[in-house]
Structure formats: structure tokens, C-alpha cells
PDB file of C-alpha atoms in Angstrom:
ATOM      1  CA  MET A   1    -145.303  86.217  45.359  1.00 95.00           C
ATOM      2  CA  VAL A   2    -145.979  82.077  44.683  1.00 98.00           C
ATOM      3  CA  VAL A   3    -146.901  80.441  47.657  1.00 98.00           C
ATOM      4  CA  SER A   4    -145.538  76.694  48.209  1.00 98.00           C
ATOM      5  CA  ALA A   5    -147.944  74.487  50.022  1.00 98.00           C
ATOM      6  CA  SER A   6    -145.934  72.524  50.583  1.00 96.00           C
ATOM      7  CA  ARG A   7    -142.323  70.993  49.354  1.00 95.00           C
ATOM      8  CA  ARG A   8    -141.699  69.995  53.282  1.00 96.00           C
ATOM      9  CA  THR A   9    -145.290  68.086  53.994  1.00 98.00           C
ATOM     10  CA  ASP A  10    -148.606  67.197  52.603  1.00 98.00           C
ATOM     11  CA  ILE A  11    -150.589  70.138  53.877  1.00 98.00           C
ATOM     12  CA  PRO A  12    -153.696  69.111  51.427  1.00 98.00           C
ATOM     13  CA  SER A  13    -153.661  65.840  53.260  1.00 98.00           C
ATOM     14  CA  PHE A  14    -153.146  66.706  56.804  1.00 98.00           C
ATOM     15  CA  TYR A  15    -153.371  70.172  57.225  1.00 98.00           C
ATOM     16  CA  SER A  16    -156.127  71.483  54.842  1.00 98.00           C
ATOM     17  CA  ARG A  17    -158.186  72.825  58.085  1.00 98.00           C
ATOM     18  CA  TRP A  18    -155.006  75.409  59.206  1.00 98.00           C
ATOM     19  CA  PHE A  19    -154.367  76.007  55.665  1.00 98.00           C
ATOM     20  CA  PHE A  20    -158.079  77.910  55.403  1.00 98.00           C
ATOM     21  CA  ARG A  21    -157.629  79.211  58.624  1.00 98.00           C
ATOM     22  CA  ARG A  22    -154.485  81.048  57.620  1.00 98.00           C
ATOM     23  CA  ILE A  23    -155.967  82.194  54.248  1.00 98.00           C
ATOM     24  CA  SER A  24    -159.321  83.500  56.389  1.00 98.00           C
ATOM     25  CA  GLU A  25    -156.905  85.553  58.536  1.00 98.00           C
ATOM     26  CA  GLY A  26    -154.590  86.596  55.987  1.00 98.00           C
ATOM     27  CA  PHE A  27    -151.399  85.244  56.783  1.00 98.00           C
ATOM     28  CA  ALA A  28    -149.045  82.450  57.742  1.00 98.00           C
ATOM     29  CA  MET A  29    -146.045  82.180  60.162  1.00 97.00           C
ATOM     30  CA  THR A  30    -142.892  80.255  59.141  1.00 97.00           C
ATOM     31  CA  ARG A  31    -139.702  79.302  60.892  1.00 95.00           C
ATOM     32  CA  ASN A  32    -136.240  78.915  58.764  1.00 93.00           C
ATOM     33  CA  PRO A  33    -135.798  75.031  58.945  1.00 90.00           C
ATOM     34  CA  PHE A  34    -132.434  75.615  59.522  1.00 89.00           C
ATOM     35  CA  ASN A  35    -132.672  78.520  62.294  1.00 92.00           C
ATOM     36  CA  PRO A  36    -135.912  77.798  64.054  1.00 89.00           C
ATOM     37  CA  ALA A  37    -135.437  81.575  65.618  1.00 91.00           C
ATOM     38  CA  GLN A  38    -135.781  83.152  62.335  1.00 95.00           C
ATOM     39  CA  GLU A  39    -139.283  84.011  61.705  1.00 96.00           C
ATOM     40  CA  ARG A  40    -141.397  85.021  58.964  1.00 97.00           C
ATOM     41  CA  ARG A  41    -144.894  86.545  58.464  1.00 98.00           C
ATOM     42  CA  VAL A  42    -146.301  85.460  55.270  1.00 98.00           C
ATOM     43  CA  PRO A  43    -148.991  87.355  53.633  1.00 98.00           C
ATOM     44  CA  LEU A  44    -151.396  84.970  52.083  1.00 98.00           C
ATOM     45  CA  SER A  45    -154.189  87.756  50.784  1.00 97.00           C
ATOM     46  CA  PRO A  46    -155.289  87.700  47.013  1.00 97.00           C
ATOM     47  CA  GLU A  47    -153.605  90.713  46.506  1.00 97.00           C
ATOM     48  CA  ASP A  48    -150.276  89.432  48.062  1.00 97.00           C
ATOM     49  CA  VAL A  49    -150.423  85.987  46.322  1.00 98.00           C
ATOM     50  CA  ASP A  50    -149.979  85.376  42.684  1.00 97.00           C
ATOM     51  CA  CYS A  51    -150.156  81.530  43.048  1.00 98.00           C
ATOM     52  CA  ILE A  52    -150.360  78.856  45.343  1.00 98.00           C
ATOM     53  CA  VAL A  53    -148.752  75.217  44.377  1.00 98.00           C
ATOM     54  CA  PHE A  54    -150.195  72.413  46.527  1.00 98.00           C
ATOM     55  CA  TRP A  55    -148.162  69.216  46.724  1.00 98.00           C
ATOM     56  CA  THR A  56    -149.919  66.346  47.799  1.00 98.00           C
ATOM     57  CA  LYS A  57    -150.405  62.505  47.731  1.00 98.00           C
ATOM     58  CA  ASP A  58    -153.693  62.697  48.769  1.00 98.00           C
ATOM     59  CA  PRO A  59    -156.038  65.944  48.410  1.00 98.00           C
ATOM     60  CA  ALA A  60    -159.302  64.270  49.448  1.00 98.00           C
ATOM     61  CA  PRO A  61    -159.377  66.630  52.435  1.00 97.00           C
ATOM     62  CA  MET A  62    -159.187  69.793  50.582  1.00 97.00           C
ATOM     63  CA  ILE A  63    -161.474  69.304  47.675  1.00 97.00           C
ATOM     64  CA  ASP A  64    -164.818  70.162  48.835  1.00 97.00           C
ATOM     65  CA  ARG A  65    -163.301  73.313  50.073  1.00 97.00           C
ATOM     66  CA  LEU A  66    -161.412  74.609  46.865  1.00 98.00           C
ATOM     67  CA  GLU A  67    -164.729  76.399  45.970  1.00 97.00           C
ATOM     68  CA  GLU A  68    -163.445  78.875  48.683  1.00 98.00           C
ATOM     69  CA  LEU A  69    -160.058  79.777  46.940  1.00 98.00           C
ATOM     70  CA  ASP A  70    -161.950  80.141  43.945  1.00 98.00           C
ATOM     71  CA  ASN A  71    -164.599  82.924  45.371  1.00 98.00           C
ATOM     72  CA  LEU A  72    -162.137  84.615  46.839  1.00 98.00           C
ATOM     73  CA  GLY A  73    -159.605  84.524  43.655  1.00 97.00           C
ATOM     74  CA  TYR A  74    -156.897  82.819  44.220  1.00 98.00           C
ATOM     75  CA  ALA A  75    -154.995  80.788  41.432  1.00 98.00           C
ATOM     76  CA  TYR A  76    -153.339  77.579  42.150  1.00 98.00           C
ATOM     77  CA  TYR A  77    -152.547  74.159  40.890  1.00 98.00           C
ATOM     78  CA  PHE A  78    -151.560  70.922  42.500  1.00 98.00           C
ATOM     79  CA  GLN A  79    -148.227  68.571  42.203  1.00 98.00           C
ATOM     80  CA  PHE A  80    -150.563  65.057  42.485  1.00 98.00           C
ATOM     81  CA  SER A  81    -147.814  62.426  43.500  1.00 98.00           C
ATOM     82  CA  LEU A  82    -149.353  58.878  42.396  1.00 98.00           C
ATOM     83  CA  THR A  83    -146.955  56.017  42.217  1.00 98.00           C
ATOM     84  CA  PRO A  84    -147.604  52.223  42.285  1.00 97.00           C
ATOM     85  CA  TYR A  85    -146.291  51.454  45.500  1.00 97.00           C
ATOM     86  CA  GLY A  86    -147.773  49.841  47.888  1.00 95.00           C
ATOM     87  CA  ARG A  87    -147.498  50.048  51.882  1.00 94.00           C
ATOM     88  CA  GLN A  88    -143.939  48.446  52.150  1.00 92.00           C
ATOM     89  CA  LEU A  89    -142.780  51.823  50.610  1.00 95.00           C
ATOM     90  CA  GLU A  90    -145.907  54.357  51.104  1.00 96.00           C
ATOM     91  CA  ARG A  91    -147.400  53.196  54.237  1.00 95.00           C
ATOM     92  CA  ASN A  92    -149.747  55.388  55.374  1.00 97.00           C
ATOM     93  CA  LEU A  93    -151.713  56.025  52.092  1.00 97.00           C
ATOM     94  CA  ARG A  94    -155.145  55.366  51.527  1.00 97.00           C
ATOM     95  CA  ALA A  95    -155.798  52.173  48.517  1.00 97.00           C
ATOM     96  CA  LYS A  96    -154.476  53.408  45.177  1.00 97.00           C
ATOM     97  CA  GLU A  97    -157.486  52.885  43.659  1.00 98.00           C
ATOM     98  CA  ASP A  98    -159.088  55.269  45.668  1.00 98.00           C
ATOM     99  CA  ILE A  99    -157.039  57.903  45.398  1.00 98.00           C
ATOM    100  CA  ILE A 100    -157.172  57.594  41.542  1.00 98.00           C
ATOM    101  CA  GLU A 101    -160.731  58.660  41.570  1.00 98.00           C
ATOM    102  CA  THR A 102    -159.590  61.748  43.760  1.00 98.00           C
ATOM    103  CA  PHE A 103    -157.115  62.769  41.182  1.00 98.00           C
ATOM    104  CA  ARG A 104    -160.054  62.217  38.745  1.00 98.00           C
ATOM    105  CA  GLU A 105    -162.393  64.059  40.564  1.00 98.00           C
ATOM    106  CA  LEU A 106    -159.782  67.008  41.232  1.00 98.00           C
ATOM    107  CA  SER A 107    -158.819  67.385  37.586  1.00 98.00           C
ATOM    108  CA  GLY A 108    -162.935  67.842  37.225  1.00 98.00           C
ATOM    109  CA  ARG A 109    -163.061  70.325  39.529  1.00 98.00           C
ATOM    110  CA  VAL A 110    -160.355  72.614  38.579  1.00 98.00           C
ATOM    111  CA  GLY A 111    -159.301  71.205  34.956  1.00 98.00           C
ATOM    112  CA  ARG A 112    -156.712  69.255  33.911  1.00 98.00           C
ATOM    113  CA  LYS A 113    -154.339  71.498  33.276  1.00 97.00           C
ATOM    114  CA  ARG A 114    -154.188  72.559  36.925  1.00 98.00           C
ATOM    115  CA  VAL A 115    -153.029  69.146  38.343  1.00 98.00           C
ATOM    116  CA  LEU A 116    -149.825  67.938  37.156  1.00 98.00           C
ATOM    117  CA  TRP A 117    -149.115  64.468  37.923  1.00 98.00           C
ATOM    118  CA  ARG A 118    -145.982  63.319  39.438  1.00 98.00           C
ATOM    119  CA  TYR A 119    -145.039  60.180  39.074  1.00 98.00           C
ATOM    120  CA  ASP A 120    -141.757  60.605  41.487  1.00 96.00           C
ATOM    121  CA  PRO A 121    -139.731  59.120  42.647  1.00 96.00           C
ATOM    122  CA  ILE A 122    -138.883  55.672  40.393  1.00 97.00           C
ATOM    123  CA  ILE A 123    -137.312  53.697  42.987  1.00 96.00           C
ATOM    124  CA  LEU A 124    -135.618  50.208  42.066  1.00 96.00           C
ATOM    125  CA  ASN A 125    -134.692  47.111  44.784  1.00 93.00           C
ATOM    126  CA  SER A 126    -135.477  43.251  44.855  1.00 91.00           C
ATOM    127  CA  GLU A 127    -139.005  42.936  43.678  1.00 93.00           C
ATOM    128  CA  ILE A 128    -139.289  46.269  41.682  1.00 95.00           C
ATOM    129  CA  GLY A 129    -137.276  46.374  38.381  1.00 95.00           C
ATOM    130  CA  ALA A 130    -137.363  48.214  35.064  1.00 96.00           C
ATOM    131  CA  ASP A 131    -140.744  46.178  33.943  1.00 96.00           C
ATOM    132  CA  TYR A 132    -142.552  46.595  36.310  1.00 97.00           C
ATOM    133  CA  HIS A 133    -142.129  50.508  36.124  1.00 98.00           C
ATOM    134  CA  THR A 134    -143.300  50.198  32.494  1.00 97.00           C
ATOM    135  CA  ALA A 135    -146.125  48.226  33.051  1.00 98.00           C
ATOM    136  CA  GLN A 136    -147.458  49.980  36.011  1.00 98.00           C
ATOM    137  CA  PHE A 137    -146.790  53.468  34.150  1.00 98.00           C
ATOM    138  CA  GLU A 138    -148.610  52.030  31.478  1.00 98.00           C
ATOM    139  CA  LYS A 139    -151.746  51.116  33.343  1.00 98.00           C
ATOM    140  CA  LEU A 140    -151.167  54.539  35.298  1.00 98.00           C
ATOM    141  CA  CYS A 141    -151.359  56.636  31.733  1.00 98.00           C
ATOM    142  CA  GLY A 142    -154.504  54.506  30.929  1.00 98.00           C
ATOM    143  CA  LEU A 143    -156.340  55.946  33.982  1.00 98.00           C
ATOM    144  CA  LEU A 144    -155.329  59.508  34.337  1.00 98.00           C
ATOM    145  CA  SER A 145    -155.141  60.307  30.221  1.00 98.00           C
ATOM    146  CA  GLY A 146    -157.403  63.191  30.046  1.00 97.00           C
ATOM    147  CA  PHE A 147    -157.404  64.044  33.347  1.00 98.00           C
ATOM    148  CA  THR A 148    -153.648  65.722  33.279  1.00 98.00           C
ATOM    149  CA  GLU A 149    -151.709  67.502  30.638  1.00 98.00           C
ATOM    150  CA  ARG A 150    -148.428  66.373  32.081  1.00 98.00           C
ATOM    151  CA  VAL A 151    -146.553  63.821  34.300  1.00 98.00           C
ATOM    152  CA  THR A 152    -142.986  64.698  35.682  1.00 97.00           C
ATOM    153  CA  ILE A 153    -140.568  62.055  36.296  1.00 97.00           C
ATOM    154  CA  SER A 154    -137.886  61.315  38.918  1.00 94.00           C
ATOM    155  CA  PHE A 155    -135.194  59.149  39.962  1.00 94.00           C
ATOM    156  CA  VAL A 156    -134.712  58.241  43.720  1.00 91.00           C
ATOM    157  CA  SER A 157    -132.159  60.412  45.219  1.00 81.00           C
ATOM    158  CA  LEU A 158    -130.417  57.972  47.873  1.00 76.00           C
ATOM    159  CA  TYR A 159    -129.471  60.649  50.471  1.00 67.00           C
ATOM    160  CA  ALA A 160    -128.267  59.523  53.693  1.00 63.00           C
ATOM    161  CA  LYS A 161    -131.299  58.707  55.904  1.00 62.00           C
ATOM    162  CA  ILE A 162    -133.195  57.099  53.284  1.00 66.00           C
ATOM    163  CA  LYS A 163    -130.399  54.224  52.441  1.00 61.00           C
ATOM    164  CA  THR A 164    -132.396  50.893  52.995  1.00 70.00           C
ATOM    165  CA  THR A 165    -132.389  47.339  51.264  1.00 67.00           C
ATOM    166  CA  GLN A 166    -135.824  48.762  49.951  1.00 84.00           C
ATOM    167  CA  ILE A 167    -134.180  50.788  47.804  1.00 90.00           C
ATOM    168  CA  ARG A 168    -130.908  50.667  45.659  1.00 90.00           C
ATOM    169  CA  GLU A 169    -129.182  52.682  43.440  1.00 90.00           C
ATOM    170  CA  ILE A 170    -130.264  52.897  39.732  1.00 92.00           C
ATOM    171  CA  SER A 171    -127.668  52.473  36.693  1.00 93.00           C
ATOM    172  CA  PRO A 172    -127.598  54.644  33.902  1.00 91.00           C
ATOM    173  CA  GLY A 173    -128.654  51.628  31.304  1.00 93.00           C
ATOM    174  CA  GLU A 174    -131.962  51.204  33.847  1.00 94.00           C
ATOM    175  CA  LYS A 175    -132.414  55.044  33.960  1.00 94.00           C
ATOM    176  CA  GLU A 176    -132.335  55.166  29.904  1.00 93.00           C
ATOM    177  CA  SER A 177    -134.467  52.100  29.633  1.00 94.00           C
ATOM    178  CA  ILE A 178    -137.299  53.397  31.737  1.00 96.00           C
ATOM    179  CA  ALA A 179    -136.757  56.924  30.336  1.00 96.00           C
ATOM    180  CA  GLY A 180    -137.219  55.733  26.734  1.00 96.00           C
ATOM    181  CA  GLU A 181    -140.136  53.612  27.835  1.00 97.00           C
ATOM    182  CA  PHE A 182    -141.865  56.039  29.234  1.00 98.00           C
ATOM    183  CA  ALA A 183    -141.701  59.027  26.659  1.00 97.00           C
ATOM    184  CA  ARG A 184    -143.334  56.423  24.079  1.00 97.00           C
ATOM    185  CA  ILE A 185    -145.735  55.400  26.677  1.00 98.00           C
ATOM    186  CA  GLY A 186    -146.715  59.416  27.646  1.00 98.00           C
ATOM    187  CA  ALA A 187    -146.707  60.107  23.978  1.00 97.00           C
ATOM    188  CA  ALA A 188    -149.349  57.278  23.589  1.00 98.00           C
ATOM    189  CA  HIS A 189    -151.496  58.411  25.753  1.00 98.00           C
ATOM    190  CA  GLY A 190    -151.187  62.471  25.094  1.00 97.00           C
ATOM    191  CA  ILE A 191    -149.339  63.037  28.291  1.00 98.00           C
ATOM    192  CA  ASP A 192    -146.130  65.300  28.116  1.00 97.00           C
ATOM    193  CA  VAL A 193    -143.749  63.735  30.255  1.00 98.00           C
ATOM    194  CA  ARG A 194    -141.331  65.868  31.631  1.00 97.00           C
ATOM    195  CA  SER A 195    -138.045  65.380  34.389  1.00 95.00           C
ATOM    196  CA  CYS A 196    -137.219  66.793  37.515  1.00 93.00           C
ATOM    197  CA  CYS A 197    -133.496  67.629  37.794  1.00 86.00           C
ATOM    198  CA  GLU A 198    -132.530  64.752  35.238  1.00 87.00           C
ATOM    199  CA  ASP A 199    -131.113  65.060  32.030  1.00 88.00           C
ATOM    200  CA  LEU A 200    -133.158  63.009  29.615  1.00 91.00           C
ATOM    201  CA  ALA A 201    -133.291  65.123  26.742  1.00 91.00           C
ATOM    202  CA  GLN A 202    -131.981  62.120  24.187  1.00 91.00           C
ATOM    203  CA  PHE A 203    -135.310  60.658  24.758  1.00 91.00           C
ATOM    204  CA  GLY A 204    -137.903  63.634  24.372  1.00 90.00           C
ATOM    205  CA  ILE A 205    -138.302  64.592  27.570  1.00 95.00           C
ATOM    206  CA  ALA A 206    -138.172  68.136  28.331  1.00 94.00           C
ATOM    207  CA  PRO A 207    -137.101  69.511  32.177  1.00 93.00           C
ATOM    208  CA  ALA A 208    -139.652  70.318  34.207  1.00 94.00           C
ATOM    209  CA  ALA A 209    -140.638  73.319  36.766  1.00 94.00           C
ATOM    210  CA  CYS A 210    -142.628  72.085  39.659  1.00 94.00           C
ATOM    211  CA  ILE A 211    -143.197  75.658  40.618  1.00 96.00           C
ATOM    212  CA  ASP A 212    -143.261  76.910  36.643  1.00 96.00           C
ATOM    213  CA  GLY A 213    -143.942  80.663  35.992  1.00 96.00           C
ATOM    214  CA  ASP A 214    -144.642  79.838  32.305  1.00 96.00           C
ATOM    215  CA  LEU A 215    -147.985  77.627  33.947  1.00 97.00           C
ATOM    216  CA  VAL A 216    -148.337  80.702  36.151  1.00 97.00           C
ATOM    217  CA  ARG A 217    -148.679  82.888  33.511  1.00 97.00           C
ATOM    218  CA  GLU A 218    -151.048  81.115  31.704  1.00 97.00           C
ATOM    219  CA  ILE A 219    -153.597  80.273  34.593  1.00 96.00           C
ATOM    220  CA  THR A 220    -153.801  83.822  35.880  1.00 96.00           C
ATOM    221  CA  GLY A 221    -153.117  85.538  32.148  1.00 95.00           C
ATOM    222  CA  ARG A 222    -151.041  87.613  33.720  1.00 92.00           C
ATOM    223  CA  PRO A 223    -147.430  88.746  32.517  1.00 92.00           C
ATOM    224  CA  TYR A 224    -145.499  88.058  35.687  1.00 91.00           C
ATOM    225  CA  GLU A 225    -141.740  88.383  35.305  1.00 91.00           C
ATOM    226  CA  PHE A 226    -140.265  85.425  37.995  1.00 93.00           C
ATOM    227  CA  LYS A 227    -136.492  84.773  39.308  1.00 89.00           C
ATOM    228  CA  ARG A 228    -135.388  81.442  39.226  1.00 88.00           C
ATOM    229  CA  ASP A 229    -135.316  79.563  42.712  1.00 84.00           C
ATOM    230  CA  THR A 230    -131.360  79.811  43.189  1.00 82.00           C
ATOM    231  CA  GLY A 231    -131.520  77.879  46.292  1.00 78.00           C
ATOM    232  CA  GLN A 232    -132.814  74.540  44.805  1.00 80.00           C
ATOM    233  CA  ARG A 233    -130.736  72.155  43.001  1.00 75.00           C
ATOM    234  CA  ALA A 234    -128.196  72.689  40.662  1.00 70.00           C
ATOM    235  CA  HIS A 235    -130.603  71.845  37.956  1.00 76.00           C
ATOM    236  CA  CYS A 236    -133.807  72.749  39.596  1.00 86.00           C
ATOM    237  CA  ARG A 237    -136.167  74.785  36.655  1.00 88.00           C
ATOM    238  CA  CYS A 238    -138.545  76.197  39.638  1.00 94.00           C
ATOM    239  CA  ILE A 239    -139.002  79.991  40.153  1.00 95.00           C
ATOM    240  CA  GLN A 240    -138.757  81.402  43.562  1.00 95.00           C
ATOM    241  CA  SER A 241    -141.630  80.827  45.820  1.00 97.00           C
ATOM    242  CA  VAL A 242    -142.057  80.818  49.688  1.00 97.00           C
ATOM    243  CA  ASP A 243    -142.903  77.589  51.709  1.00 97.00           C
ATOM    244  CA  ILE A 244    -145.163  77.851  54.616  1.00 98.00           C
ATOM    245  CA  GLY A 245    -144.566  73.905  55.763  1.00 97.00           C
ATOM    246  CA  ALA A 246    -142.337  72.181  57.828  1.00 96.00           C
ATOM    247  CA  TYR A 247    -140.148  69.283  58.159  1.00 96.00           C
ATOM    248  CA  ASN A 248    -140.823  66.209  59.820  1.00 95.00           C
ATOM    249  CA  THR A 249    -144.782  66.719  59.745  1.00 97.00           C
ATOM    250  CA  CYS A 250    -145.851  64.398  56.883  1.00 97.00           C
ATOM    251  CA  GLY A 251    -147.894  61.601  58.071  1.00 97.00           C
ATOM    252  CA  ASN A 252    -147.797  59.440  54.781  1.00 97.00           C
ATOM    253  CA  GLY A 253    -145.154  57.467  56.123  1.00 95.00           C
ATOM    254  CA  CYS A 254    -143.251  57.635  52.614  1.00 95.00           C
ATOM    255  CA  VAL A 255    -139.747  55.336  53.319  1.00 92.00           C
ATOM    256  CA  TYR A 256    -138.246  57.371  50.732  1.00 93.00           C
ATOM    257  CA  CYS A 257    -139.015  60.547  52.341  1.00 91.00           C
ATOM    258  CA  TYR A 258    -136.464  63.223  52.265  1.00 87.00           C
ATOM    259  CA  ALA A 259    -138.530  65.646  54.461  1.00 91.00           C
ATOM    260  CA  ASN A 260    -138.912  63.145  57.546  1.00 92.00           C
ATOM    261  CA  HIS A 261    -136.404  61.815  59.672  1.00 88.00           C
ATOM    262  CA  SER A 262    -138.252  59.482  61.360  1.00 90.00           C
ATOM    263  CA  ALA A 263    -141.460  58.059  62.189  1.00 91.00           C
ATOM    264  CA  GLU A 264    -141.283  59.062  65.852  1.00 94.00           C
ATOM    265  CA  SER A 265    -140.254  62.812  65.207  1.00 94.00           C
ATOM    266  CA  VAL A 266    -143.359  63.129  62.854  1.00 96.00           C
ATOM    267  CA  ALA A 267    -145.928  61.712  65.228  1.00 95.00           C
ATOM    268  CA  ARG A 268    -144.257  63.779  67.698  1.00 94.00           C
ATOM    269  CA  ASN A 269    -144.647  66.841  65.790  1.00 94.00           C
ATOM    270  CA  MET A 270    -148.198  66.131  64.274  1.00 95.00           C
ATOM    271  CA  ALA A 271    -149.085  65.797  68.340  1.00 94.00           C
ATOM    272  CA  ARG A 272    -147.768  69.435  68.631  1.00 92.00           C
ATOM    273  CA  HIS A 273    -150.015  70.854  65.583  1.00 95.00           C
ATOM    274  CA  GLU A 274    -152.796  73.318  65.947  1.00 95.00           C
ATOM    275  CA  PRO A 275    -155.196  74.161  63.370  1.00 96.00           C
ATOM    276  CA  GLU A 276    -155.818  77.424  65.052  1.00 96.00           C
ATOM    277  CA  GLY A 277    -152.066  78.325  65.350  1.00 96.00           C
ATOM    278  CA  ARG A 278    -150.612  80.724  63.250  1.00 97.00           C
ATOM    279  CA  PHE A 279    -147.428  78.450  62.626  1.00 97.00           C
ATOM    280  CA  LEU A 280    -148.139  74.933  61.146  1.00 96.00           C
ATOM    281  CA  LEU A 281    -146.021  73.547  63.986  1.00 91.00           C
ATOM    282  CA  CYS A 282    -146.611  75.107  67.166  1.00 81.00           C
ATOM    283  CA  ARG A 283    -143.722  75.215  70.012  1.00 68.00           C
ATOM    284  CA  ASN A 284    -143.498  73.092  73.271  1.00 50.00           C
TER     285      ASN A 284
END
């Protein structure tokens, strides 16, 4: 079993204490986000978990405890989202210079193969254009070259709940221009550019699998057989996993977030969290 921690929230940044308590007790409880009455016990012992995939924008609170996972024999890797946006789009993140240092520190601890960079989502608005992304991507590639082998890119999807004047539709021509430049820049810095649910093959950009069976097999050295996760978007190449997070619990405050309904709902839910609890989000 592959554990996703988590597409729904930033466990390394906000819930690492809870995560390690769940590891120590050997299980976590989750609720079906579409039917909260449906509960599931997820075994988390080293014998049950083939790999853990961490999704985060800032894993600093977790880094000093990763040795505990190593000593217990867990395999894991990070999907580390790092974009150039400021607080107008990512309201609660630390300074990007500090997060870049955390990225490099994490890579130094676990190896660059296990820190996958996400430049995601690509957003355009009245102040952020294609040239901005080209310049910022080149800058970040220069800073992260040697600390990661892969970057996954995608363009923002305008779900109804994130439609705002801060985000606009991206034309096919703009996508082509950005993708072409990113492919060129990534190659120059030795970073493999891949796409999440975007067909960018004409630019030499292969499709990504964020929960990647090939990478799990490479990290573990075991010939696992995995099935595709049919519960994801049509073009998603991820393998099946079990997510232990909960929606409306991420405190990063990103304007484009699909996993939070509102800042108010996040504040209410974070107040309900108990680090010693079996569920990430306890009931009232």
C-alpha cells in the first residue's frame, strides 16, 4: 500500500506531530470526504506501507524527525511545491528564500531523487505574464540544480471556487510558449521537466505520475505491481494510494487552492485538530 500524505492538506507543514503519533501507534483513521460517516482504519506499520508520498510547500517542521522513519525502514519521497508567487497568492508561507534553503536541506538529507519539485500551478493575471514565469523558473532552476532531478508543471484549473481577478484563463498559445521555454531551461540545468495532466509531448515534456510506481520501485528496490488510480482525473498517471489527510485543513492560505473552501472553514477545522487523535480532523 502507498500512503499519500496528503493531496488534501500539508501534513509535513502543519500536522507532523500527528503524523508521527500515528506512525507510533501503527494506524490512522480517515473519513470519506463525500460521506463522512464512512470511516476507514489505515494500517501504517512498516510491513503494511510500501511507500509514503509527502505533499508539501514547507516541510521544515518534519525534517528533524525523518530519521525516525529511516530507522523504522519506511520508504518515502516528497512532492515539494515551490513557486515564485508572493503573499498576494500564497498568503501564509515563509519567505521563499528560506523555503529554498529548506528544499536544499531536505535534498541533502534524503537525496535529490526523493525530492520532486512542483512548479504548480502556473498562474497568469494582470501582473504575472509568461515572461515572468520564464525568468522565475530559470532563477529557481539555477538554485535547485543538483538538489532535484525532476520538476512537475501544470497550468491552473479554474474551478468555480477559485475564480478571482487574481487568476485568469491561460490561452493555448501562452501554454505553448511557457512549456517550450520551461523545457529548454530545465534541460540546460539538468532537471527533467514533466507535466501533470497536460499533453506537452510536442515540447519533449513527458507526462508525470505524482504517485509514481516506477519511482517507488526504484526507491525500494522491490518489483511491486501497482494499479492506476482511476479515481483521479482522466489524464492522471498516478498509481493507487490511500490518502490520510482531510480537506479544509491546510493553513498555507493559497488563493488557488482546490482543497479549501474558505479561510474561515480552515481556521475552524484547525482548531478542532488534536495531535493525539486518531483522525486528523476530530469531530465537534
